[in-house]
Amino acid sequence: SQKIEQNSEALNIQEGKTATLTCNYTNYSPAYLQWYRQDPGRGPVFLLLIRENEKEKRKERLKVTFDTTLKQSLFHITASQPADSATYLCALASGGGATNKLIFGTGTLLAVQP
Amino acid sequence: DADVTQTPRNRITKTGKRIMLECSQTKGHDRMYWYRQDPGLGLRLIYYSFDVKDINKGEISDGYSVSRQAQAKFSLSLESAIPNQTALYFCATSDKPQAGAYNEQFFGPGTRLTVL
């Protein structure tokens, strides 16, 4: 069956360090992958999208990689700040691009300590 | 004002009651979605609609129904609520993608529903 895995354990890092979050999937061939941020009691907010033919995407302090051979995406936050503390969700396209349906992982909680 | 709004924000109800959750958007998007979020299970798709006349079941539609009253409004109903429908419910919207493009989803603030 199709499965998306994110580390369920919280990731604790020191301010200024690089946070790296992992998203692994099985039995998928997604056309693209998205990352969202979710703060407690709020809806997810879109951060980045990466296509299957892209290896890496950057936006300010954020970087996403997509390895379709390993079936894995890595999400990096450089020079992390306490304000980056949140749950980060990865989401994979289900079906072709025109359907725009997403399958979400369970998320990883990031805690950045000052 | 928020682009995607949900009402109510919190609701406590009893088993067997009929409940409607409402979603409105001002983004002008054709596509709307309903998800539920449970601890350890992540976001799961209940129903989605690509336009007013196109409504589709998602991963977990049993026990739920929807109505797309207009482009901007998409309601989720629990015909006879049961305790395992206690969850955080999110509405989301997205624009129809251009050919070869993929669009992000915009989420509302959520409705916390408790069924006793």
Tab-separated table of C-alpha atoms in Angstrom:
chain	number	residue	atom	x	y	z
A	1	SER	CA	0.000	0.000	0.000
A	2	GLN	CA	1.037	3.609	-0.469
A	3	LYS	CA	2.779	5.063	2.531
A	4	ILE	CA	4.392	8.351	3.539
A	5	GLU	CA	6.658	8.444	6.547
A	6	GLN	CA	7.936	11.393	8.499
A	7	ASN	CA	9.861	11.101	11.722
A	8	SER	CA	7.210	11.122	14.429
A	9	GLU	CA	9.712	12.087	17.076
A	10	ALA	CA	10.259	15.772	17.676
A	11	LEU	CA	13.458	17.288	16.353
A	12	ASN	CA	15.195	19.534	18.878
A	13	ILE	CA	18.002	21.759	17.655
A	14	GLN	CA	19.903	24.803	18.804
A	15	GLU	CA	19.263	28.219	17.310
A	16	GLY	CA	21.558	28.922	14.382
A	17	LYS	CA	21.955	25.267	13.400
A	18	THR	CA	20.535	23.630	10.294
A	19	ALA	CA	17.402	21.554	10.780
A	20	THR	CA	16.914	18.593	8.440
A	21	LEU	CA	13.564	16.847	8.215
A	22	THR	CA	12.941	13.645	6.257
A	23	CYS	CA	9.996	12.437	4.205
A	24	ASN	CA	10.088	8.884	2.833
A	25	TYR	CA	7.467	7.264	0.674
A	26	THR	CA	6.719	3.828	-0.744
A	27	ASN	CA	4.581	2.587	-3.617
A	28	TYR	CA	4.303	6.079	-5.081
A	29	SER	CA	5.575	7.791	-8.141
A	30	PRO	CA	4.510	11.338	-7.329
A	31	ALA	CA	4.799	14.020	-9.960
A	32	TYR	CA	5.623	16.548	-7.253
A	33	LEU	CA	5.989	16.989	-3.537
A	34	GLN	CA	5.051	19.890	-1.279
A	35	TRP	CA	6.088	20.980	2.189
A	36	TYR	CA	3.774	22.790	4.596
A	37	ARG	CA	4.220	24.390	8.000
A	38	GLN	CA	1.569	24.005	10.677
A	39	ASP	CA	1.451	25.963	13.921
A	40	PRO	CA	-0.621	24.695	16.880
A	41	GLY	CA	-4.347	25.230	16.361
A	42	ARG	CA	-3.912	26.585	12.839
A	43	GLY	CA	-4.186	25.319	9.290
A	44	PRO	CA	-1.125	24.249	7.302
A	45	VAL	CA	0.656	26.910	5.271
A	46	PHE	CA	2.392	26.102	2.000
A	47	LEU	CA	6.169	26.526	1.904
A	48	LEU	CA	7.721	24.879	-1.139
A	49	LEU	CA	6.902	22.648	-4.101
A	50	ILE	CA	9.395	20.472	-5.954
A	51	ARG	CA	8.765	18.516	-9.125
A	52	GLU	CA	9.932	14.972	-9.838
A	53	ASN	CA	12.469	16.220	-12.367
A	54	GLU	CA	13.990	18.732	-9.928
A	55	LYS	CA	16.724	17.718	-7.528
A	56	GLU	CA	16.687	20.773	-5.312
A	57	LYS	CA	14.627	23.890	-4.637
A	58	ARG	CA	15.483	26.873	-2.458
A	59	LYS	CA	13.558	29.717	-0.899
A	60	GLU	CA	15.400	32.039	1.448
A	61	ARG	CA	16.602	29.823	4.354
A	62	LEU	CA	14.657	26.802	3.130
A	63	LYS	CA	15.930	24.044	0.875
A	64	VAL	CA	14.142	20.943	-0.363
A	65	THR	CA	15.635	17.972	-2.159
A	66	PHE	CA	13.744	15.230	-3.974
A	67	ASP	CA	15.366	11.877	-4.744
A	68	THR	CA	12.953	9.713	-6.727
A	69	THR	CA	15.400	6.787	-6.652
A	70	LEU	CA	15.597	6.771	-2.862
A	71	LYS	CA	11.919	7.830	-2.669
A	72	GLN	CA	12.873	10.534	-0.232
A	73	SER	CA	12.653	14.269	0.258
A	74	LEU	CA	14.771	16.249	2.684
A	75	PHE	CA	13.695	19.632	4.034
A	76	HIS	CA	16.400	21.906	5.411
A	77	ILE	CA	16.116	25.119	7.402
A	78	THR	CA	19.449	26.893	7.684
A	79	ALA	CA	20.315	29.350	10.467
A	80	SER	CA	17.261	28.150	12.364
A	81	GLN	CA	15.404	30.483	14.717
A	82	PRO	CA	12.972	29.838	17.575
A	83	ALA	CA	10.239	31.235	15.296
A	84	ASP	CA	10.822	28.239	13.004
A	85	SER	CA	9.413	25.960	15.708
A	86	ALA	CA	6.347	24.254	14.234
A	87	THR	CA	5.186	20.989	12.700
A	88	TYR	CA	6.306	20.435	9.116
A	89	LEU	CA	4.225	18.287	6.786
A	90	CYS	CA	5.219	16.763	3.492
A	91	ALA	CA	2.553	16.041	0.918
A	92	LEU	CA	2.745	14.037	-2.287
A	93	ALA	CA	0.656	14.397	-5.392
A	94	SER	CA	-1.861	11.621	-5.733
A	95	GLY	CA	-2.675	10.887	-9.337
A	96	GLY	CA	-1.703	13.135	-12.196
A	97	GLY	CA	-0.951	16.818	-11.864
A	98	ALA	CA	-4.405	17.844	-13.009
A	99	THR	CA	-6.036	16.214	-10.022
A	100	ASN	CA	-4.118	18.277	-7.472
A	101	LYS	CA	-4.959	15.773	-4.772
A	102	LEU	CA	-2.414	15.505	-1.993
A	103	ILE	CA	-1.539	12.726	0.425
A	104	PHE	CA	-0.042	14.120	3.633
A	105	GLY	CA	2.505	12.689	5.997
A	106	THR	CA	1.906	12.876	9.737
A	107	GLY	CA	4.401	15.689	10.204
A	108	THR	CA	7.528	16.267	12.247
A	109	LEU	CA	7.586	18.700	15.150
A	110	LEU	CA	10.621	20.974	15.092
A	111	ALA	CA	11.656	22.766	18.276
A	112	VAL	CA	14.414	25.357	17.977
A	113	GLN	CA	15.965	26.220	21.315
A	114	PRO	CA	17.317	29.757	21.880
B	1	ASP	CA	-9.835	39.301	6.293
B	2	ALA	CA	-8.936	35.647	5.998
B	3	ASP	CA	-9.146	34.139	2.502
B	4	VAL	CA	-10.554	30.821	3.740
B	5	THR	CA	-12.942	30.882	6.685
B	6	GLN	CA	-14.557	28.055	8.591
B	7	THR	CA	-17.525	28.097	10.935
B	8	PRO	CA	-17.887	27.148	13.661
B	9	ARG	CA	-14.349	27.128	15.045
B	10	ASN	CA	-15.273	24.825	17.886
B	11	ARG	CA	-18.258	22.537	18.329
B	12	ILE	CA	-19.249	20.020	20.948
B	13	THR	CA	-22.137	17.751	20.092
B	14	LYS	CA	-23.689	14.459	21.106
B	15	THR	CA	-23.760	11.105	19.387
B	16	GLY	CA	-26.485	10.891	16.763
B	17	LYS	CA	-26.783	14.617	16.117
B	18	ARG	CA	-26.525	16.085	12.623
B	19	ILE	CA	-23.729	18.607	12.268
B	20	MET	CA	-22.778	20.938	9.440
B	21	LEU	CA	-19.391	22.569	9.085
B	22	GLU	CA	-19.146	25.456	6.674
B	23	CYS	CA	-16.314	26.782	4.571
B	24	SER	CA	-16.170	29.993	2.560
B	25	GLN	CA	-13.379	31.384	0.429
B	26	THR	CA	-12.653	34.689	-1.235
B	27	LYS	CA	-9.715	33.457	-3.308
B	28	GLY	CA	-11.825	32.736	-6.376
B	29	HIS	CA	-10.560	29.158	-6.539
B	30	ASP	CA	-12.547	26.437	-8.244
B	31	ARG	CA	-11.204	23.593	-6.141
B	32	MET	CA	-12.144	22.952	-2.534
B	33	TYR	CA	-11.311	20.149	-0.114
B	34	TRP	CA	-12.312	18.832	3.290
B	35	TYR	CA	-9.766	17.072	5.502
B	36	ARG	CA	-9.744	15.736	9.006
B	37	GLN	CA	-6.654	15.656	11.184
B	38	ASP	CA	-6.114	13.184	13.989
B	39	PRO	CA	-3.025	12.821	16.179
B	40	GLY	CA	-0.647	10.323	14.629
B	41	LEU	CA	-2.711	9.985	11.442
B	42	GLY	CA	-2.073	13.272	9.759
B	43	LEU	CA	-4.422	14.981	7.343
B	44	ARG	CA	-6.831	12.695	5.514
B	45	LEU	CA	-9.018	13.736	2.604
B	46	ILE	CA	-12.768	13.367	3.133
B	47	TYR	CA	-14.261	14.966	0.000
B	48	TYR	CA	-13.102	17.271	-2.735
B	49	SER	CA	-14.781	19.373	-5.380
B	50	PHE	CA	-13.216	20.685	-8.567
B	51	ASP	CA	-16.184	22.874	-9.401
B	52	VAL	CA	-19.790	23.334	-8.318
B	53	LYS	CA	-20.985	20.279	-10.241
B	54	ASP	CA	-17.972	18.047	-9.595
B	55	ILE	CA	-17.835	16.414	-6.153
B	56	ASN	CA	-15.712	13.390	-5.333
B	57	LYS	CA	-15.144	11.088	-2.414
B	58	GLY	CA	-11.770	11.122	-0.754
B	59	GLU	CA	-9.969	8.588	1.357
B	60	ILE	CA	-12.458	8.513	4.267
B	61	SER	CA	-15.906	9.644	3.092
B	62	ASP	CA	-18.073	7.162	5.028
B	63	GLY	CA	-20.320	8.963	7.511
B	64	TYR	CA	-19.887	12.326	5.778
B	65	SER	CA	-21.633	14.225	3.003
B	66	VAL	CA	-20.891	17.540	1.316
B	67	SER	CA	-22.637	20.302	-0.542
B	68	ARG	CA	-21.048	22.821	-2.903
B	69	GLN	CA	-23.562	25.642	-2.774
B	70	ALA	CA	-21.500	28.037	-4.863
B	71	GLN	CA	-17.945	28.422	-6.068
B	72	ALA	CA	-17.096	30.065	-2.766
B	73	LYS	CA	-18.917	27.725	-0.367
B	74	PHE	CA	-18.360	24.082	0.503
B	75	SER	CA	-20.130	22.489	3.468
B	76	LEU	CA	-19.395	19.229	5.245
B	77	SER	CA	-22.170	17.362	7.065
B	78	LEU	CA	-22.071	14.579	9.590
B	79	GLU	CA	-25.501	13.007	9.268
B	80	SER	CA	-25.342	11.167	12.571
B	81	ALA	CA	-22.237	12.070	14.523
B	82	ILE	CA	-20.291	9.375	16.367
B	83	PRO	CA	-17.421	9.762	18.867
B	84	ASN	CA	-14.724	8.578	16.452
B	85	GLN	CA	-15.518	11.598	14.290
B	86	THR	CA	-13.990	13.762	16.986
B	87	ALA	CA	-11.159	15.509	15.171
B	88	LEU	CA	-9.835	18.759	13.759
B	89	TYR	CA	-11.460	19.502	10.395
B	90	PHE	CA	-9.857	21.658	7.728
B	91	CYS	CA	-11.181	23.136	4.539
B	92	ALA	CA	-8.728	23.982	1.782
B	93	THR	CA	-8.818	25.545	-1.667
B	94	SER	CA	-6.588	25.528	-4.702
B	95	ASP	CA	-6.579	27.130	-8.094
B	96	LYS	CA	-6.962	24.988	-11.183
B	97	PRO	CA	-3.409	24.354	-12.371
B	98	GLN	CA	-2.187	25.446	-15.768
B	99	ALA	CA	-0.961	22.668	-18.028
B	100	GLY	CA	2.146	21.115	-16.519
B	101	ALA	CA	1.856	23.193	-13.364
B	102	TYR	CA	0.980	22.209	-9.832
B	103	ASN	CA	-0.691	24.407	-7.266
B	104	GLU	CA	-0.499	24.661	-3.512
B	105	GLN	CA	-3.502	24.392	-1.250
B	106	PHE	CA	-4.686	27.167	1.062
B	107	PHE	CA	-6.139	26.037	4.348
B	108	GLY	CA	-8.730	27.512	6.641
B	109	PRO	CA	-8.177	27.852	10.395
B	110	GLY	CA	-9.921	24.586	11.216
B	111	THR	CA	-12.947	23.447	13.201
B	112	ARG	CA	-12.384	21.454	16.371
B	113	LEU	CA	-15.280	19.004	16.655
B	114	THR	CA	-15.955	16.908	19.729
B	115	VAL	CA	-18.625	14.211	19.649
B	116	LEU	CA	-19.653	12.967	23.082
